[in-house]
PDB file of N, CA and C in Angstrom:
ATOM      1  N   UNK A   1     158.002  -1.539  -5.105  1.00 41.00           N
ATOM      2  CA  UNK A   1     158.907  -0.438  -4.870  1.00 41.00           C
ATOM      3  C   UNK A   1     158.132   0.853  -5.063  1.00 41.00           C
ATOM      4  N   UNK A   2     158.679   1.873  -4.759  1.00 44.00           N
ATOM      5  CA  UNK A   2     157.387   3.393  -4.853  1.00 44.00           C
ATOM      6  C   UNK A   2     157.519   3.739  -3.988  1.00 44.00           C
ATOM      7  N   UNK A   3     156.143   3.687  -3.856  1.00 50.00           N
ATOM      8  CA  UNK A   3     155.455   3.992  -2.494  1.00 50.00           C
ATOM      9  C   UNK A   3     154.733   2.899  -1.850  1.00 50.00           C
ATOM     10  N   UNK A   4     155.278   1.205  -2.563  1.00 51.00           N
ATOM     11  CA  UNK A   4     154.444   0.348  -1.866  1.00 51.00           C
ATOM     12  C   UNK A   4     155.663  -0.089  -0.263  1.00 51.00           C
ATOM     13  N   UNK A   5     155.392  -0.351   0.787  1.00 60.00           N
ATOM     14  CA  UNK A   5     155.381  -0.777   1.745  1.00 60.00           C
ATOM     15  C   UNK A   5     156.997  -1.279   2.175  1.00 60.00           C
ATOM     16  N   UNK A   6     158.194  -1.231   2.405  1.00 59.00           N
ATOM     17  CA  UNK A   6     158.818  -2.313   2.277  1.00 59.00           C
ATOM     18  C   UNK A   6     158.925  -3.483   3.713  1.00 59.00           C
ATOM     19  N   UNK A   7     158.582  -4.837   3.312  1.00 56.00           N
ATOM     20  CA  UNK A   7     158.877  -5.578   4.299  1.00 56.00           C
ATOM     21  C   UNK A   7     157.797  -5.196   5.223  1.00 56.00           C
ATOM     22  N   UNK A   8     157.093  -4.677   4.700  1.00 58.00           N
ATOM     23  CA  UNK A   8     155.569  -4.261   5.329  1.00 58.00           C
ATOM     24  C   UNK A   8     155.806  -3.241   6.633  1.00 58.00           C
ATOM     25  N   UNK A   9     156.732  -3.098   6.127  1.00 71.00           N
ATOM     26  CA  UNK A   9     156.708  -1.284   7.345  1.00 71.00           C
ATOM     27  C   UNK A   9     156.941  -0.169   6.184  1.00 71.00           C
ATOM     28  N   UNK A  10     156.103   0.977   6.648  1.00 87.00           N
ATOM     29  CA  UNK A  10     155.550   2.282   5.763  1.00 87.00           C
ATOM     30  C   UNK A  10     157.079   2.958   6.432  1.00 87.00           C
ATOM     31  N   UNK A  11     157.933   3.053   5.418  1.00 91.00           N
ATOM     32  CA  UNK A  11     158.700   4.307   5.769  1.00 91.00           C
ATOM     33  C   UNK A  11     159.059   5.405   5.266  1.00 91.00           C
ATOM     34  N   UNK A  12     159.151   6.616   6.254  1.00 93.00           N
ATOM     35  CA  UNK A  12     159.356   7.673   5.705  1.00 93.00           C
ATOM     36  C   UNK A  12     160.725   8.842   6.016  1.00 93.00           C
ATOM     37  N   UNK A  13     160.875   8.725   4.696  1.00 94.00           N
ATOM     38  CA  UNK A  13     162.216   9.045   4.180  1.00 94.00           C
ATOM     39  C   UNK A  13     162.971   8.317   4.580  1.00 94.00           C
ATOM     40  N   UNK A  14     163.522   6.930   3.853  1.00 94.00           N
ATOM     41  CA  UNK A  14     164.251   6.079   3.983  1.00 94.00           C
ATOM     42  C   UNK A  14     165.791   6.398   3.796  1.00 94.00           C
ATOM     43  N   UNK A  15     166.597   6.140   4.917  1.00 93.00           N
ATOM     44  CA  UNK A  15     167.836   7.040   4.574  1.00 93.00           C
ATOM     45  C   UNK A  15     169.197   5.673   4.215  1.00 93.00           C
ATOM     46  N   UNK A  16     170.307   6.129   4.894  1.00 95.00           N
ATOM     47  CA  UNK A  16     171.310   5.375   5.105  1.00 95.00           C
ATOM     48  C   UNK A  16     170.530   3.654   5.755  1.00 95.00           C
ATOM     49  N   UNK A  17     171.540   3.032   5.091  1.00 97.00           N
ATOM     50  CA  UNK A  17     171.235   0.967   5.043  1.00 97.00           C
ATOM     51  C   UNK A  17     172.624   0.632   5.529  1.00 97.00           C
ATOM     52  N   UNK A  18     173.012  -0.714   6.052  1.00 98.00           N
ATOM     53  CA  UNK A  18     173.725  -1.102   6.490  1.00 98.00           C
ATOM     54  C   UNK A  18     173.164  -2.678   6.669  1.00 98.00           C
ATOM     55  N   UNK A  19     173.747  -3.534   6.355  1.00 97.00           N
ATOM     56  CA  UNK A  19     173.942  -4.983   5.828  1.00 97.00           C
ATOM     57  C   UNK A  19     174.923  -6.262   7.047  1.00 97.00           C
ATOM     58  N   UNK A  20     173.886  -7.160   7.245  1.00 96.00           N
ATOM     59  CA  UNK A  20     174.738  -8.010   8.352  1.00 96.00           C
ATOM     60  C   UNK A  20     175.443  -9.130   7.496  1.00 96.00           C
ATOM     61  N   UNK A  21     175.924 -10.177   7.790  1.00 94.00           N
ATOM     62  CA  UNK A  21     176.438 -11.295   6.725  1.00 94.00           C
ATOM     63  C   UNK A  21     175.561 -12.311   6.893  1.00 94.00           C
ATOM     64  N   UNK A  22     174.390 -12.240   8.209  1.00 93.00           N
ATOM     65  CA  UNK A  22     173.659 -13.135   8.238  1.00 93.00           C
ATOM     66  C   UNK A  22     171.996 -12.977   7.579  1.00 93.00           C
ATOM     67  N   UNK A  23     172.054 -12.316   6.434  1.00 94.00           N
ATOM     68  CA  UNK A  23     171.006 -11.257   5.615  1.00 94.00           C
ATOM     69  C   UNK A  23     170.212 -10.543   6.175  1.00 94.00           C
ATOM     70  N   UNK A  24     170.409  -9.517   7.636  1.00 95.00           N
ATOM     71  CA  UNK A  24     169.981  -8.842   7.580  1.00 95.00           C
ATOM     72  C   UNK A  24     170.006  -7.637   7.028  1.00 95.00           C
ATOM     73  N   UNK A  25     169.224  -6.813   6.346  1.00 95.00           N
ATOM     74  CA  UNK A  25     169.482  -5.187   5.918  1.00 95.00           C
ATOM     75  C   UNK A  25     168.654  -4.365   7.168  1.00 95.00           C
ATOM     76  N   UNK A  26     169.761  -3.393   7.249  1.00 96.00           N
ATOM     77  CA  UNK A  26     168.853  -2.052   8.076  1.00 96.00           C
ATOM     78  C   UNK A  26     168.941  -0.847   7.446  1.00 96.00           C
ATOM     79  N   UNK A  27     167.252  -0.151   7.331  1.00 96.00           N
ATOM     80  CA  UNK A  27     167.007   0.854   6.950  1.00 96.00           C
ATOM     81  C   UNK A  27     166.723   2.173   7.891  1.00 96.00           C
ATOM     82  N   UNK A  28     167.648   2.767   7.841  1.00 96.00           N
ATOM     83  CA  UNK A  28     167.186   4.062   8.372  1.00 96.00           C
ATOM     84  C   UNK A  28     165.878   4.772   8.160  1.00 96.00           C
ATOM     85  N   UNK A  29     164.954   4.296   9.047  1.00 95.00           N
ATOM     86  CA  UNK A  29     163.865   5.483   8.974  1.00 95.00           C
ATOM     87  C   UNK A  29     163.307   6.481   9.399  1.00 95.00           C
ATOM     88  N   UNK A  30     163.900   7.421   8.942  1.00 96.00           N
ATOM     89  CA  UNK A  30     164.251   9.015   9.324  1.00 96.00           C
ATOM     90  C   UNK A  30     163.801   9.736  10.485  1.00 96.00           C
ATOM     91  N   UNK A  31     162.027  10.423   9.515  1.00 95.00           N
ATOM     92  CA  UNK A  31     161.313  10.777  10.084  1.00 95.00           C
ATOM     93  C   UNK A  31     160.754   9.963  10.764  1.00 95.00           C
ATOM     94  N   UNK A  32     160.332   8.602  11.011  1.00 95.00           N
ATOM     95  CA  UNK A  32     159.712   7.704  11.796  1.00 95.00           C
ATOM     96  C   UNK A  32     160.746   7.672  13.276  1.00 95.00           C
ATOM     97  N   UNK A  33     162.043   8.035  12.842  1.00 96.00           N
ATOM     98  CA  UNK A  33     162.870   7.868  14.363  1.00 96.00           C
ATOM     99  C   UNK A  33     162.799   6.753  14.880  1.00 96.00           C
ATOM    100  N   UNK A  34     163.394   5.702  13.388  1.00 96.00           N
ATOM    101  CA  UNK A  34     163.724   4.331  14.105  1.00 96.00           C
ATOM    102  C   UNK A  34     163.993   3.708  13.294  1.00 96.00           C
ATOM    103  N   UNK A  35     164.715   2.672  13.356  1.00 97.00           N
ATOM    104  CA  UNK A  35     165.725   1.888  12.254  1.00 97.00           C
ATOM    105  C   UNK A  35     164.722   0.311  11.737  1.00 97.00           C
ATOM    106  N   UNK A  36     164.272   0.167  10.860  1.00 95.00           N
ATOM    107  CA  UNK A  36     163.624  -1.153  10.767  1.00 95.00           C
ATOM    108  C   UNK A  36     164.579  -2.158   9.865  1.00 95.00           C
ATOM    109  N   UNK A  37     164.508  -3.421  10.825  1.00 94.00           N
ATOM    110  CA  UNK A  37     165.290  -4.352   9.913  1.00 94.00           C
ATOM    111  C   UNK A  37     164.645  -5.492   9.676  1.00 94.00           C
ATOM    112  N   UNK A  38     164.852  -5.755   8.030  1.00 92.00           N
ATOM    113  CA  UNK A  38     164.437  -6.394   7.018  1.00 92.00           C
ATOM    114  C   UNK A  38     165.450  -7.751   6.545  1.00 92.00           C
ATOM    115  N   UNK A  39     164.524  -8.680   6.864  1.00 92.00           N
ATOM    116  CA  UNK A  39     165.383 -10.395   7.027  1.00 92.00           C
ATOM    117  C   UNK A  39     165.109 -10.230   5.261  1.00 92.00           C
ATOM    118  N   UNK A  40     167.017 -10.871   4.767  1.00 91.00           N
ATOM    119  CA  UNK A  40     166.789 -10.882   3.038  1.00 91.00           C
ATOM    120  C   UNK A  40     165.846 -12.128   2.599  1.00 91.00           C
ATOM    121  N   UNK A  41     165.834 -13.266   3.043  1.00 91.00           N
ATOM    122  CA  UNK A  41     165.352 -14.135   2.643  1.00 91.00           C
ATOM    123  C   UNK A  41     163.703 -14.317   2.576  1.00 91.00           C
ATOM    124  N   UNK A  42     163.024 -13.355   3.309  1.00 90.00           N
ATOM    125  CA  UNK A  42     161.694 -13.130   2.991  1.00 90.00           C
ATOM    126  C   UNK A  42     161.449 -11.985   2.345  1.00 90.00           C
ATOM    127  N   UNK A  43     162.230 -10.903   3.250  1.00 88.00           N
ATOM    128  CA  UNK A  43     161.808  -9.703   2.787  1.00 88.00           C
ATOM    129  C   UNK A  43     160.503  -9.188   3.955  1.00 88.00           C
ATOM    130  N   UNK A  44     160.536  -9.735   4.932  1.00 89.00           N
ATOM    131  CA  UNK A  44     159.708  -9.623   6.339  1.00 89.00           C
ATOM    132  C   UNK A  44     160.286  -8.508   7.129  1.00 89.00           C
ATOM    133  N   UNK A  45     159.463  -7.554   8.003  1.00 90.00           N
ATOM    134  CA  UNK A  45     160.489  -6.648   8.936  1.00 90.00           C
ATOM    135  C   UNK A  45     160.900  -7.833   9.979  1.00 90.00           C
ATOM    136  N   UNK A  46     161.817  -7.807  10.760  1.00 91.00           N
ATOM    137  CA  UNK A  46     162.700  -8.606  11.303  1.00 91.00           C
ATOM    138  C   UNK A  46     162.479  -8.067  12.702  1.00 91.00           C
ATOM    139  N   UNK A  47     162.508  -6.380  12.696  1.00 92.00           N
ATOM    140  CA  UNK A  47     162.210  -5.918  14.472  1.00 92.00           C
ATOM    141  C   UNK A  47     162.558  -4.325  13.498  1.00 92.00           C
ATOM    142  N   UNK A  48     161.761  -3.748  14.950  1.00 94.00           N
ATOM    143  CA  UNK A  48     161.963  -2.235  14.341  1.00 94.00           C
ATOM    144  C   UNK A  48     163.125  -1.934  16.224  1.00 94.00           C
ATOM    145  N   UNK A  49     163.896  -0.923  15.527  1.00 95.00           N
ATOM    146  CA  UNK A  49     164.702  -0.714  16.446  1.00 95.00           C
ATOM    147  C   UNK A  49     164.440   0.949  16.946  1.00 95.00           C
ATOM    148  N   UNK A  50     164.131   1.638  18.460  1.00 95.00           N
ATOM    149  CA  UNK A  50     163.722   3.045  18.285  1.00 95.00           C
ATOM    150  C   UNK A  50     162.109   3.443  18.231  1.00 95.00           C
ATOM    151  N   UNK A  51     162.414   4.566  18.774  1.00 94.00           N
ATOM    152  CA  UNK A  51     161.032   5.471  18.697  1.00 94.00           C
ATOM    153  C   UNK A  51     161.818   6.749  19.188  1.00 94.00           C
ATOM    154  N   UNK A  52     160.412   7.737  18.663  1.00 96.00           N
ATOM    155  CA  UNK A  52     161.000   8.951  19.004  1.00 96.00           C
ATOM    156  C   UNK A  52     161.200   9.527  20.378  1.00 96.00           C
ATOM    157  N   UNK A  53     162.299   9.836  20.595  1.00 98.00           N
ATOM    158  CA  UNK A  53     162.566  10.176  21.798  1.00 98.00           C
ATOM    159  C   UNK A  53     163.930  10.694  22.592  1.00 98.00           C
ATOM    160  N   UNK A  54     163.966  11.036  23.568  1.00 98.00           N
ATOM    161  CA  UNK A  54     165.864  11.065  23.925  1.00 98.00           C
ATOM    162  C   UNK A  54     166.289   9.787  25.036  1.00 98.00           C
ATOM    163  N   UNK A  55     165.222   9.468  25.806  1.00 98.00           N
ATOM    164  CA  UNK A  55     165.451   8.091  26.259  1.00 98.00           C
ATOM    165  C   UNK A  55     166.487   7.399  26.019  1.00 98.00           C
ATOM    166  N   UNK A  56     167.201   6.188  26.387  1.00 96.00           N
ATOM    167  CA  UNK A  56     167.715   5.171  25.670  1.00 96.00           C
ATOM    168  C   UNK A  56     167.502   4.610  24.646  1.00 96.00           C
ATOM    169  N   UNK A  57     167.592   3.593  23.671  1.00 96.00           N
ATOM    170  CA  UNK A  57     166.774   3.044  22.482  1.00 96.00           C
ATOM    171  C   UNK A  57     166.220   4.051  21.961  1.00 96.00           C
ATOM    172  N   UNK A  58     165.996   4.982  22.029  1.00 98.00           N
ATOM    173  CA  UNK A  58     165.228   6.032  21.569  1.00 98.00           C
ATOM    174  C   UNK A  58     166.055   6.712  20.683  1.00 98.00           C
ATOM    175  N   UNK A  59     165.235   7.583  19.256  1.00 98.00           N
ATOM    176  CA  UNK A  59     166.290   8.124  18.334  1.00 98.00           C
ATOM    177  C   UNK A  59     165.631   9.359  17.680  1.00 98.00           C
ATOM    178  N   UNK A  60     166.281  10.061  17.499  1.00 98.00           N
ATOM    179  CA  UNK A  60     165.911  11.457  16.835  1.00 98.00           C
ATOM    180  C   UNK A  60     166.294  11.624  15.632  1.00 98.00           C
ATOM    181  N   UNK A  61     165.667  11.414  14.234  1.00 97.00           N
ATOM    182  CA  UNK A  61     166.640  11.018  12.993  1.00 97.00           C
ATOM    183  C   UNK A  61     167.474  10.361  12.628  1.00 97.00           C
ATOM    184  N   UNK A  62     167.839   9.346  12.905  1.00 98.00           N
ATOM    185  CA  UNK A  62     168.902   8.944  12.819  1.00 98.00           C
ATOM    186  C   UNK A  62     169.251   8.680  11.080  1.00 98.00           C
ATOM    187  N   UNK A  63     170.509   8.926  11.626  1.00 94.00           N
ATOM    188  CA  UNK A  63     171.412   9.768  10.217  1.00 94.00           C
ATOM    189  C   UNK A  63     172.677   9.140   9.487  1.00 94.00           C
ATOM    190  N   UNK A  64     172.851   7.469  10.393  1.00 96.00           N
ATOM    191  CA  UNK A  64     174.245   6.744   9.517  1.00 96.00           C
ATOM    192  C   UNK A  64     174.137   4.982  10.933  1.00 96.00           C
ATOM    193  N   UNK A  65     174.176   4.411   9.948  1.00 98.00           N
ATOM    194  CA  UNK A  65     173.871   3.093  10.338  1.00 98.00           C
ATOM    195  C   UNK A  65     175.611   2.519  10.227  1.00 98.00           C
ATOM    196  N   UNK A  66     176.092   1.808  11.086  1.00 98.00           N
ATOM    197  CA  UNK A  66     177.037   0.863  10.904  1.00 98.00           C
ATOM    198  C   UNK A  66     177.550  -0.526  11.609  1.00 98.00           C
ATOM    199  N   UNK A  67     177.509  -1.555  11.114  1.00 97.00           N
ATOM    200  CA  UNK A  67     177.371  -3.070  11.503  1.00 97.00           C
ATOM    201  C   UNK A  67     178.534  -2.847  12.577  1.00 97.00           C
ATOM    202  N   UNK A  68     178.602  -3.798  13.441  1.00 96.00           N
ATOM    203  CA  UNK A  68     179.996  -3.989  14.182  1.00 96.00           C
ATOM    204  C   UNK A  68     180.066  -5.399  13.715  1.00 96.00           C
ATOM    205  N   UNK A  69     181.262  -5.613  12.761  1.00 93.00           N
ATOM    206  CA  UNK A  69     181.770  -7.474  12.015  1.00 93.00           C
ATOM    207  C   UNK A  69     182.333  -8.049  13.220  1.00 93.00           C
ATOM    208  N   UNK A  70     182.382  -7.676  14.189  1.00 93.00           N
ATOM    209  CA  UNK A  70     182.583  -8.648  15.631  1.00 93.00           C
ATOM    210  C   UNK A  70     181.831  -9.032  16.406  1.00 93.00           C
ATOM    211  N   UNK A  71     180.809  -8.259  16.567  1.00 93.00           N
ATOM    212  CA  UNK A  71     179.624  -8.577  17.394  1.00 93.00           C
ATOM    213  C   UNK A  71     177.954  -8.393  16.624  1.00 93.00           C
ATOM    214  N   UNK A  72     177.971  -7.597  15.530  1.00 93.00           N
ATOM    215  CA  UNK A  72     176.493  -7.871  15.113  1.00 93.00           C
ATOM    216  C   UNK A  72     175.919  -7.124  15.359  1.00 93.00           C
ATOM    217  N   UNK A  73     176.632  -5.975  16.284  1.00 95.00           N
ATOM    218  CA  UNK A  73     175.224  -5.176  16.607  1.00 95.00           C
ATOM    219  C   UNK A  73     175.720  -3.810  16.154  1.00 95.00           C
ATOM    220  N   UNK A  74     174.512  -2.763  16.187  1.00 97.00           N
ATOM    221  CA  UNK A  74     174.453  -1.804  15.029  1.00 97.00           C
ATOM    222  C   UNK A  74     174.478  -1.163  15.906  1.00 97.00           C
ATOM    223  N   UNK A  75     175.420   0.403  14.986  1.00 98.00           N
ATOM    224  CA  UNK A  75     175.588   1.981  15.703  1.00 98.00           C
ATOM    225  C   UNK A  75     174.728   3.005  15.193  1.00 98.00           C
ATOM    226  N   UNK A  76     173.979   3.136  15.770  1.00 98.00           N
ATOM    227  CA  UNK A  76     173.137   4.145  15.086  1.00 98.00           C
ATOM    228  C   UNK A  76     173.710   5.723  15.219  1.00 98.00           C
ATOM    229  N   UNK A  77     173.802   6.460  14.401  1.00 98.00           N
ATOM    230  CA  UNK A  77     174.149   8.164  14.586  1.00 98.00           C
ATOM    231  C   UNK A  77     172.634   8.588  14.849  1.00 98.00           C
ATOM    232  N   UNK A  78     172.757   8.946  16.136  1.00 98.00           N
ATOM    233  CA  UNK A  78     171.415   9.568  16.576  1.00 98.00           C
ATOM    234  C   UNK A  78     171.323  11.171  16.438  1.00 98.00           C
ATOM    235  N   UNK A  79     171.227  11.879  15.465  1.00 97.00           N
ATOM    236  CA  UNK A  79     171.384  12.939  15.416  1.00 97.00           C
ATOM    237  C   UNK A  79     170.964  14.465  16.162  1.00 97.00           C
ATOM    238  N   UNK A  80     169.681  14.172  16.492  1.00 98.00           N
ATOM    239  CA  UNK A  80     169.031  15.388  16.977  1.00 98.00           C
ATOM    240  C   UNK A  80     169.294  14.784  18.503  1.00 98.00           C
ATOM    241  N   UNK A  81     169.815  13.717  19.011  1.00 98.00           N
ATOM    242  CA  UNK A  81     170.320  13.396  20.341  1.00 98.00           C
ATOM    243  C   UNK A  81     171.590  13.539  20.685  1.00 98.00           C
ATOM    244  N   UNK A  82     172.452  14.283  19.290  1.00 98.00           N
ATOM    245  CA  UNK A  82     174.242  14.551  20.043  1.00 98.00           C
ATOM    246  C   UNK A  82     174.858  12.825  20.022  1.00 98.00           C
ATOM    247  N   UNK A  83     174.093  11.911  20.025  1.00 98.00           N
ATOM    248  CA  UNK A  83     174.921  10.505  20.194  1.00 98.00           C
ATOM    249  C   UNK A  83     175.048   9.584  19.217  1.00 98.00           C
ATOM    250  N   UNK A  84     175.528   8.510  19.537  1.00 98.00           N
ATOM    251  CA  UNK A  84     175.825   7.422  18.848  1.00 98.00           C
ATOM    252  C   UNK A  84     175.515   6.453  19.749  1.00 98.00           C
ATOM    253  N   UNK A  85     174.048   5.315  19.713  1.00 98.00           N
ATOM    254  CA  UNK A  85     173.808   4.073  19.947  1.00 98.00           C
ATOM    255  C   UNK A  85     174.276   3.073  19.393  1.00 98.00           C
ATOM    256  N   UNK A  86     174.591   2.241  20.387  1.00 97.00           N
ATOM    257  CA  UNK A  86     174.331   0.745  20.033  1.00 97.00           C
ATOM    258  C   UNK A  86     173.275  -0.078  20.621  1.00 97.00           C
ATOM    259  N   UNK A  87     172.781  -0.996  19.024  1.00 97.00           N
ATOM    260  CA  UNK A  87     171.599  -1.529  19.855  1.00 97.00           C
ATOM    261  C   UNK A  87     172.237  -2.716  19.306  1.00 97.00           C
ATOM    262  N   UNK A  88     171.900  -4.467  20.227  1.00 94.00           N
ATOM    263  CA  UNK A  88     171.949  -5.400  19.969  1.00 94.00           C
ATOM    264  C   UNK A  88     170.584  -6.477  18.726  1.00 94.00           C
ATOM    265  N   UNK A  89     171.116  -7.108  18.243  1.00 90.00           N
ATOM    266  CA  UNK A  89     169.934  -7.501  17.356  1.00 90.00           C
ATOM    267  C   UNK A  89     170.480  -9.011  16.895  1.00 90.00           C
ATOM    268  N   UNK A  90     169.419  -9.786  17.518  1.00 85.00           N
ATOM    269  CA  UNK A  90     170.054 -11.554  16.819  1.00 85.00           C
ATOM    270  C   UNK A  90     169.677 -11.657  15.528  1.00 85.00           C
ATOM    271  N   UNK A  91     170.450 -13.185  15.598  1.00 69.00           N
ATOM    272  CA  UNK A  91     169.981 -13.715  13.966  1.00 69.00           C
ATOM    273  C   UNK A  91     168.632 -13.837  13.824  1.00 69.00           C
ATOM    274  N   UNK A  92     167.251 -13.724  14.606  1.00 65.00           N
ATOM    275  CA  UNK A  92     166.345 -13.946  14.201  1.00 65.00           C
ATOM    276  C   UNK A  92     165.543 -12.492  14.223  1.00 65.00           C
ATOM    277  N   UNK A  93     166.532 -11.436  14.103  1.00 66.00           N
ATOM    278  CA  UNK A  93     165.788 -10.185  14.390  1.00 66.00           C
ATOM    279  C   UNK A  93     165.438  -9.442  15.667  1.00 66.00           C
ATOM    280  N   UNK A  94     165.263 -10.537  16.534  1.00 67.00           N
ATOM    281  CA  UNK A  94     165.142  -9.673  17.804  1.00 67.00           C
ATOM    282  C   UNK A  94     166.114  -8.745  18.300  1.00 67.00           C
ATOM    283  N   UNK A  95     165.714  -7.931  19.287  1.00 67.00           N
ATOM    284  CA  UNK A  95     167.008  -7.195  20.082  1.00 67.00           C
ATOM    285  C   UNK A  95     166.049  -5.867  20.097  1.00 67.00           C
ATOM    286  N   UNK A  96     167.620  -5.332  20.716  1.00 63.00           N
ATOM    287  CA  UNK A  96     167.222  -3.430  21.309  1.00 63.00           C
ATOM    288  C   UNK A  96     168.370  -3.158  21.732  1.00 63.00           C
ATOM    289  N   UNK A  97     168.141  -1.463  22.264  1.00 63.00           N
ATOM    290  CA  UNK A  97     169.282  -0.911  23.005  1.00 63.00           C
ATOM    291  C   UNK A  97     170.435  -1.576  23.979  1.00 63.00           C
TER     292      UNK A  97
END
């Protein structure tokens, strides 16, 4: 914990998390402009979701993470983009916009 690594992605300014029932956690990572998610049972990154950009999949700070309990897939508050994404993401981590 610190400044060591989590799940072996370097993030900076780790913000708002949001939790699947199938152990995934997602961390908002801020300044990186992209959401990385972290499988609980290793503690492995799982998929990074985002890069900086206004594109699709693409995210500008993002600023509030929230699960959808029907489908699994996450809303990102894209802030410096005016929007709100959804990106899809399976049980094994994969996915995107």
């Amino acid at each position: 914990v610190g400044e060591e690594p989590v799940g072996g992605a370097e993030l900076d300014w780790p913000g708002p998390l949001a939790a699947r029932d199938d152990g995934l956690l997602f961390v908002s990572d801020v300044r990186n402009h992209r959401v990385v998610a972290i499988r609980e049972r290793d503690a492995a990154v799982a998929c990074v979701l985002g890069d900086a950009g206004e594109a699709d999949a693409e995210l500008m700070f993002p600023a509030g993470l929230c699960v959808d309990p029907s489908t699994g897939g996450l809303w990102v508050c894209d802030r410096e983009n005016h929007r709100v994404q959804l990106f899809h993401v399976d049980r094994d981590g994969g996915g995107g916009g």
